[in-house]
Amino acid sequence: MLGLMGNIAEVSHVRPKLLESEDMIKSFYMLRSYNKESDSECDIIEIRYSAAGILSHICSDGPDKWQFGDEELSYNTVLKGIEEAVDSWNINSKRSINYKSFNPILHILKVDCPYPCKLWAVWALTNLCQTKAGRFVPMLRRDGGVELLNKLKEAPDCPDNIKRLSTITIMKAYDPNIGPDIEET
């Protein structure tokens, strides 16, 4: 279900429909830090990743589209929650994901949107290229991700963790055998 909602969140003209339900947005917000001990690590990261991704796509449209004003679900609170969630994930987490294109993720890197949205997108690219290089590095090259990551990390206001993840992903694009693991910092 979260995968389907993620697909909907990737489509800019459909995204506003997701903002019609405060309960749905609250659910995504709570799921970004989901942790049920009986679930596998793969299931937990998939749920967290999908929920934060949905919120990142929605928030990438800017605060003027956000219609929830209470402190619990304010635009800035949700952005902080995305950042905290992404910062808590292991970059080497194995995930069961089926992207056919990185264009929806790369779109977030192209638009003027808040840092947590870009952090989620760069983390996603780094994780996929790190854990499934054979499948996702060619896709990153094909979709223009290497050029976009280079441009992003060269921006004077680019935060250090985005620079670090971008550099790792670019290095992986030039040599998919680099690794096997990235040190957590």
PDB file of C-alpha atoms in Angstrom:
ATOM      1  CA  MET A   1       0.000   0.000   0.000  1.00  0.00           C
ATOM      2  CA  LEU A   2       2.822   2.424   0.841  1.00  0.00           C
ATOM      3  CA  GLY A   3       4.432   1.647  -2.509  1.00  0.00           C
ATOM      4  CA  LEU A   4       1.257   2.680  -4.317  1.00  0.00           C
ATOM      5  CA  MET A   5       0.985   5.843  -2.230  1.00  0.00           C
ATOM      6  CA  GLY A   6       4.636   6.552  -3.059  1.00  0.00           C
ATOM      7  CA  ASN A   7       3.849   6.253  -6.755  1.00  0.00           C
ATOM      8  CA  ILE A   8       0.981   8.714  -6.323  1.00  0.00           C
ATOM      9  CA  ALA A   9       3.231  11.136  -4.407  1.00  0.00           C
ATOM     10  CA  GLU A  10       5.691  11.120  -7.331  1.00  0.00           C
ATOM     11  CA  VAL A  11       3.082  12.628  -9.685  1.00  0.00           C
ATOM     12  CA  SER A  12       2.974  16.401  -9.162  1.00  0.00           C
ATOM     13  CA  HIS A  13      -0.588  17.019 -10.352  1.00  0.00           C
ATOM     14  CA  VAL A  14      -1.965  14.187  -8.171  1.00  0.00           C
ATOM     15  CA  ARG A  15       0.036  15.021  -5.003  1.00  0.00           C
ATOM     16  CA  PRO A  16      -2.449  17.648  -3.757  1.00  0.00           C
ATOM     17  CA  LYS A  17      -5.029  14.869  -3.330  1.00  0.00           C
ATOM     18  CA  LEU A  18      -2.812  13.370  -0.607  1.00  0.00           C
ATOM     19  CA  LEU A  19      -3.040  16.648   1.305  1.00  0.00           C
ATOM     20  CA  GLU A  20      -6.826  16.364   1.503  1.00  0.00           C
ATOM     21  CA  SER A  21      -6.579  13.925   4.402  1.00  0.00           C
ATOM     22  CA  GLU A  22      -4.862  15.095   7.572  1.00  0.00           C
ATOM     23  CA  ASP A  23      -5.185  11.567   8.978  1.00  0.00           C
ATOM     24  CA  MET A  24      -3.281  10.153   6.005  1.00  0.00           C
ATOM     25  CA  ILE A  25      -0.476  12.701   6.411  1.00  0.00           C
ATOM     26  CA  LYS A  26      -0.340  11.926  10.155  1.00  0.00           C
ATOM     27  CA  SER A  27      -0.041   8.228   9.307  1.00  0.00           C
ATOM     28  CA  PHE A  28       2.882   8.850   6.941  1.00  0.00           C
ATOM     29  CA  TYR A  29       4.506  11.045   9.572  1.00  0.00           C
ATOM     30  CA  MET A  30       4.219   8.343  12.239  1.00  0.00           C
ATOM     31  CA  LEU A  31       5.407   5.591   9.879  1.00  0.00           C
ATOM     32  CA  ARG A  32       8.634   7.437   9.025  1.00  0.00           C
ATOM     33  CA  SER A  33       9.928   6.221  12.409  1.00  0.00           C
ATOM     34  CA  TYR A  34       8.068   2.874  12.419  1.00  0.00           C
ATOM     35  CA  ASN A  35       9.667   0.170  14.555  1.00  0.00           C
ATOM     36  CA  LYS A  36       7.998  -3.128  15.323  1.00  0.00           C
ATOM     37  CA  GLU A  37      10.360  -5.691  16.843  1.00  0.00           C
ATOM     38  CA  SER A  38       8.607  -8.629  15.187  1.00  0.00           C
ATOM     39  CA  ASP A  39       9.253  -7.212  11.693  1.00  0.00           C
ATOM     40  CA  SER A  40      12.469  -7.824   9.798  1.00  0.00           C
ATOM     41  CA  GLU A  41      15.012  -5.025   9.350  1.00  0.00           C
ATOM     42  CA  CYS A  42      14.153  -5.017   5.634  1.00  0.00           C
ATOM     43  CA  ASP A  43      10.433  -4.542   6.355  1.00  0.00           C
ATOM     44  CA  ILE A  44      11.127  -1.762   8.856  1.00  0.00           C
ATOM     45  CA  ILE A  45      13.385   0.231   6.520  1.00  0.00           C
ATOM     46  CA  GLU A  46      10.917  -0.215   3.636  1.00  0.00           C
ATOM     47  CA  ILE A  47       8.091   1.256   5.693  1.00  0.00           C
ATOM     48  CA  ARG A  48      10.216   4.135   6.990  1.00  0.00           C
ATOM     49  CA  TYR A  49      11.725   4.851   3.569  1.00  0.00           C
ATOM     50  CA  SER A  50       8.352   4.833   1.808  1.00  0.00           C
ATOM     51  CA  ALA A  51       6.658   7.064   4.390  1.00  0.00           C
ATOM     52  CA  ALA A  52       9.523   9.593   4.389  1.00  0.00           C
ATOM     53  CA  GLY A  53       9.609   9.477   0.583  1.00  0.00           C
ATOM     54  CA  ILE A  54       5.918  10.279   0.327  1.00  0.00           C
ATOM     55  CA  LEU A  55       6.375  13.202   2.714  1.00  0.00           C
ATOM     56  CA  SER A  56       9.487  14.365   0.833  1.00  0.00           C
ATOM     57  CA  HIS A  57       7.639  14.459  -2.471  1.00  0.00           C
ATOM     58  CA  ILE A  58       4.726  16.343  -0.915  1.00  0.00           C
ATOM     59  CA  CYS A  59       6.992  18.810   0.916  1.00  0.00           C
ATOM     60  CA  SER A  60       9.075  19.391  -2.211  1.00  0.00           C
ATOM     61  CA  ASP A  61       6.130  21.415  -3.529  1.00  0.00           C
ATOM     62  CA  GLY A  62       6.813  24.034  -0.851  1.00  0.00           C
ATOM     63  CA  PRO A  63       5.097  25.376   2.257  1.00  0.00           C
ATOM     64  CA  ASP A  64       2.415  27.253   0.341  1.00  0.00           C
ATOM     65  CA  LYS A  65       0.795  23.913  -0.606  1.00  0.00           C
ATOM     66  CA  TRP A  66       0.848  22.664   3.008  1.00  0.00           C
ATOM     67  CA  GLN A  67      -2.495  23.125   4.720  1.00  0.00           C
ATOM     68  CA  PHE A  68      -1.932  21.752   8.212  1.00  0.00           C
ATOM     69  CA  GLY A  69      -1.131  24.464  10.726  1.00  0.00           C
ATOM     70  CA  ASP A  70      -1.107  22.728  14.103  1.00  0.00           C
ATOM     71  CA  GLU A  71       2.358  22.292  15.611  1.00  0.00           C
ATOM     72  CA  GLU A  72       2.170  18.476  15.542  1.00  0.00           C
ATOM     73  CA  LEU A  73       1.820  18.461  11.764  1.00  0.00           C
ATOM     74  CA  SER A  74       3.290  21.780  10.687  1.00  0.00           C
ATOM     75  CA  TYR A  75       5.412  21.912   7.544  1.00  0.00           C
ATOM     76  CA  ASN A  76       8.594  22.526   9.554  1.00  0.00           C
ATOM     77  CA  THR A  77       7.790  19.725  12.016  1.00  0.00           C
ATOM     78  CA  VAL A  78       7.325  17.265   9.164  1.00  0.00           C
ATOM     79  CA  LEU A  79      10.586  18.389   7.527  1.00  0.00           C
ATOM     80  CA  LYS A  80      12.442  17.928  10.817  1.00  0.00           C
ATOM     81  CA  GLY A  81      10.876  14.471  11.140  1.00  0.00           C
ATOM     82  CA  ILE A  82      12.056  13.495   7.650  1.00  0.00           C
ATOM     83  CA  GLU A  83      15.596  14.630   8.462  1.00  0.00           C
ATOM     84  CA  GLU A  84      15.667  12.768  11.790  1.00  0.00           C
ATOM     85  CA  ALA A  85      14.348   9.612  10.158  1.00  0.00           C
ATOM     86  CA  VAL A  86      16.853   9.628   7.277  1.00  0.00           C
ATOM     87  CA  ASP A  87      19.738  10.391   9.638  1.00  0.00           C
ATOM     88  CA  SER A  88      18.833   7.298  11.674  1.00  0.00           C
ATOM     89  CA  TRP A  89      18.927   4.831   8.763  1.00  0.00           C
ATOM     90  CA  ASN A  90      21.822   2.515   7.929  1.00  0.00           C
ATOM     91  CA  ILE A  91      23.014   3.387   4.415  1.00  0.00           C
ATOM     92  CA  ASN A  92      23.846  -0.282   3.826  1.00  0.00           C
ATOM     93  CA  SER A  93      20.290  -1.486   4.544  1.00  0.00           C
ATOM     94  CA  LYS A  94      19.149  -4.054   2.021  1.00  0.00           C
ATOM     95  CA  ARG A  95      15.786  -3.162   0.588  1.00  0.00           C
ATOM     96  CA  SER A  96      13.345  -4.774  -1.757  1.00  0.00           C
ATOM     97  CA  ILE A  97      12.630  -1.989  -4.216  1.00  0.00           C
ATOM     98  CA  ASN A  98      11.572  -1.922  -7.840  1.00  0.00           C
ATOM     99  CA  TYR A  99      12.447   1.385  -9.503  1.00  0.00           C
ATOM    100  CA  LYS A 100      12.345   1.471 -13.287  1.00  0.00           C
ATOM    101  CA  SER A 101      13.654   5.043 -13.348  1.00  0.00           C
ATOM    102  CA  PHE A 102      15.274   7.443 -10.904  1.00  0.00           C
ATOM    103  CA  ASN A 103      13.497  10.421 -12.487  1.00  0.00           C
ATOM    104  CA  PRO A 104      10.989  10.885  -9.610  1.00  0.00           C
ATOM    105  CA  ILE A 105      13.844  10.936  -7.066  1.00  0.00           C
ATOM    106  CA  LEU A 106      16.033  13.111  -9.273  1.00  0.00           C
ATOM    107  CA  HIS A 107      13.166  15.573  -9.667  1.00  0.00           C
ATOM    108  CA  ILE A 108      13.504  16.432  -5.971  1.00  0.00           C
ATOM    109  CA  LEU A 109      17.159  17.304  -6.580  1.00  0.00           C
ATOM    110  CA  LYS A 110      16.218  19.573  -9.499  1.00  0.00           C
ATOM    111  CA  VAL A 111      13.627  21.718  -7.758  1.00  0.00           C
ATOM    112  CA  ASP A 112      14.122  24.368  -5.116  1.00  0.00           C
ATOM    113  CA  CYS A 113      12.946  22.472  -2.077  1.00  0.00           C
ATOM    114  CA  PRO A 114      13.948  22.062   1.571  1.00  0.00           C
ATOM    115  CA  TYR A 115      17.078  20.255   2.645  1.00  0.00           C
ATOM    116  CA  PRO A 116      15.316  17.221   4.258  1.00  0.00           C
ATOM    117  CA  CYS A 117      13.632  16.391   0.936  1.00  0.00           C
ATOM    118  CA  LYS A 118      16.977  16.480  -0.850  1.00  0.00           C
ATOM    119  CA  LEU A 119      18.573  14.441   1.963  1.00  0.00           C
ATOM    120  CA  TRP A 120      15.947  11.708   1.499  1.00  0.00           C
ATOM    121  CA  ALA A 121      16.541  11.686  -2.277  1.00  0.00           C
ATOM    122  CA  VAL A 122      20.346  11.534  -2.034  1.00  0.00           C
ATOM    123  CA  TRP A 123      20.144   8.857   0.670  1.00  0.00           C
ATOM    124  CA  ALA A 124      17.856   6.800  -1.595  1.00  0.00           C
ATOM    125  CA  LEU A 125      20.259   7.030  -4.534  1.00  0.00           C
ATOM    126  CA  THR A 126      23.291   6.222  -2.381  1.00  0.00           C
ATOM    127  CA  ASN A 127      21.590   3.277  -0.714  1.00  0.00           C
ATOM    128  CA  LEU A 128      20.357   1.756  -3.965  1.00  0.00           C
ATOM    129  CA  CYS A 129      23.665   2.231  -5.786  1.00  0.00           C
ATOM    130  CA  GLN A 130      25.553   0.876  -2.777  1.00  0.00           C
ATOM    131  CA  THR A 131      23.465  -2.215  -2.147  1.00  0.00           C
ATOM    132  CA  LYS A 132      22.453  -3.111  -5.727  1.00  0.00           C
ATOM    133  CA  ALA A 133      25.121  -1.472  -7.868  1.00  0.00           C
ATOM    134  CA  GLY A 134      24.678  -3.820 -10.827  1.00  0.00           C
ATOM    135  CA  ARG A 135      21.070  -2.796 -11.249  1.00  0.00           C
ATOM    136  CA  PHE A 136      20.980   0.811 -10.107  1.00  0.00           C
ATOM    137  CA  VAL A 137      24.326   2.353 -11.124  1.00  0.00           C
ATOM    138  CA  PRO A 138      23.480   2.022 -14.852  1.00  0.00           C
ATOM    139  CA  MET A 139      20.072   3.571 -14.127  1.00  0.00           C
ATOM    140  CA  LEU A 140      21.717   6.462 -12.280  1.00  0.00           C
ATOM    141  CA  ARG A 141      23.970   7.113 -15.283  1.00  0.00           C
ATOM    142  CA  ARG A 142      21.137   6.734 -17.795  1.00  0.00           C
ATOM    143  CA  ASP A 143      18.819   9.116 -15.951  1.00  0.00           C
ATOM    144  CA  GLY A 144      21.462  11.847 -15.570  1.00  0.00           C
ATOM    145  CA  GLY A 145      21.924  11.327 -11.843  1.00  0.00           C
ATOM    146  CA  VAL A 146      25.714  11.583 -11.850  1.00  0.00           C
ATOM    147  CA  GLU A 147      25.626  15.043 -13.413  1.00  0.00           C
ATOM    148  CA  LEU A 148      22.876  16.174 -11.055  1.00  0.00           C
ATOM    149  CA  LEU A 149      24.732  14.911  -7.972  1.00  0.00           C
ATOM    150  CA  ASN A 150      27.913  16.659  -9.142  1.00  0.00           C
ATOM    151  CA  LYS A 151      26.009  19.911  -9.566  1.00  0.00           C
ATOM    152  CA  LEU A 152      24.321  19.495  -6.181  1.00  0.00           C
ATOM    153  CA  LYS A 153      27.528  18.827  -4.241  1.00  0.00           C
ATOM    154  CA  GLU A 154      29.309  21.774  -5.869  1.00  0.00           C
ATOM    155  CA  ALA A 155      26.643  24.225  -4.718  1.00  0.00           C
ATOM    156  CA  PRO A 156      28.128  26.568  -2.099  1.00  0.00           C
ATOM    157  CA  ASP A 157      25.248  25.987   0.313  1.00  0.00           C
ATOM    158  CA  CYS A 158      25.239  22.185   0.035  1.00  0.00           C
ATOM    159  CA  PRO A 159      25.254  20.589   3.515  1.00  0.00           C
ATOM    160  CA  ASP A 160      28.168  18.279   4.331  1.00  0.00           C
ATOM    161  CA  ASN A 161      26.134  15.084   4.638  1.00  0.00           C
ATOM    162  CA  ILE A 162      24.583  15.608   1.204  1.00  0.00           C
ATOM    163  CA  LYS A 163      28.059  16.288  -0.220  1.00  0.00           C
ATOM    164  CA  ARG A 164      29.350  13.098   1.419  1.00  0.00           C
ATOM    165  CA  LEU A 165      26.500  10.910   0.142  1.00  0.00           C
ATOM    166  CA  SER A 166      26.691  12.491  -3.318  1.00  0.00           C
ATOM    167  CA  THR A 167      30.439  11.869  -3.490  1.00  0.00           C
ATOM    168  CA  ILE A 168      30.001   8.234  -2.468  1.00  0.00           C
ATOM    169  CA  THR A 169      27.310   7.723  -5.108  1.00  0.00           C
ATOM    170  CA  ILE A 170      29.357   9.410  -7.838  1.00  0.00           C
ATOM    171  CA  MET A 171      32.375   7.257  -6.940  1.00  0.00           C
ATOM    172  CA  LYS A 172      30.142   4.173  -7.117  1.00  0.00           C
ATOM    173  CA  ALA A 173      28.939   5.298 -10.562  1.00  0.00           C
ATOM    174  CA  TYR A 174      32.514   5.404 -11.838  1.00  0.00           C
ATOM    175  CA  ASP A 175      33.493   2.115 -10.189  1.00  0.00           C
ATOM    176  CA  PRO A 176      30.602  -0.114  -9.045  1.00  0.00           C
ATOM    177  CA  ASN A 177      33.116  -2.402  -7.330  1.00  0.00           C
ATOM    178  CA  ILE A 178      33.991   0.257  -4.749  1.00  0.00           C
ATOM    179  CA  GLY A 179      32.766  -0.940  -1.402  1.00  0.00           C
ATOM    180  CA  PRO A 180      31.422  -3.320  -0.257  1.00  0.00           C
ATOM    181  CA  ASP A 181      30.276  -1.141   2.622  1.00  0.00           C
ATOM    182  CA  ILE A 182      30.238   2.531   3.431  1.00  0.00           C
ATOM    183  CA  GLU A 183      31.354   3.446   6.899  1.00  0.00           C
ATOM    184  CA  GLU A 184      28.609   4.910   9.029  1.00  0.00           C
ATOM    185  CA  THR A 185      29.549   8.345  10.356  1.00  0.00           C
TER     186      THR A 185
END
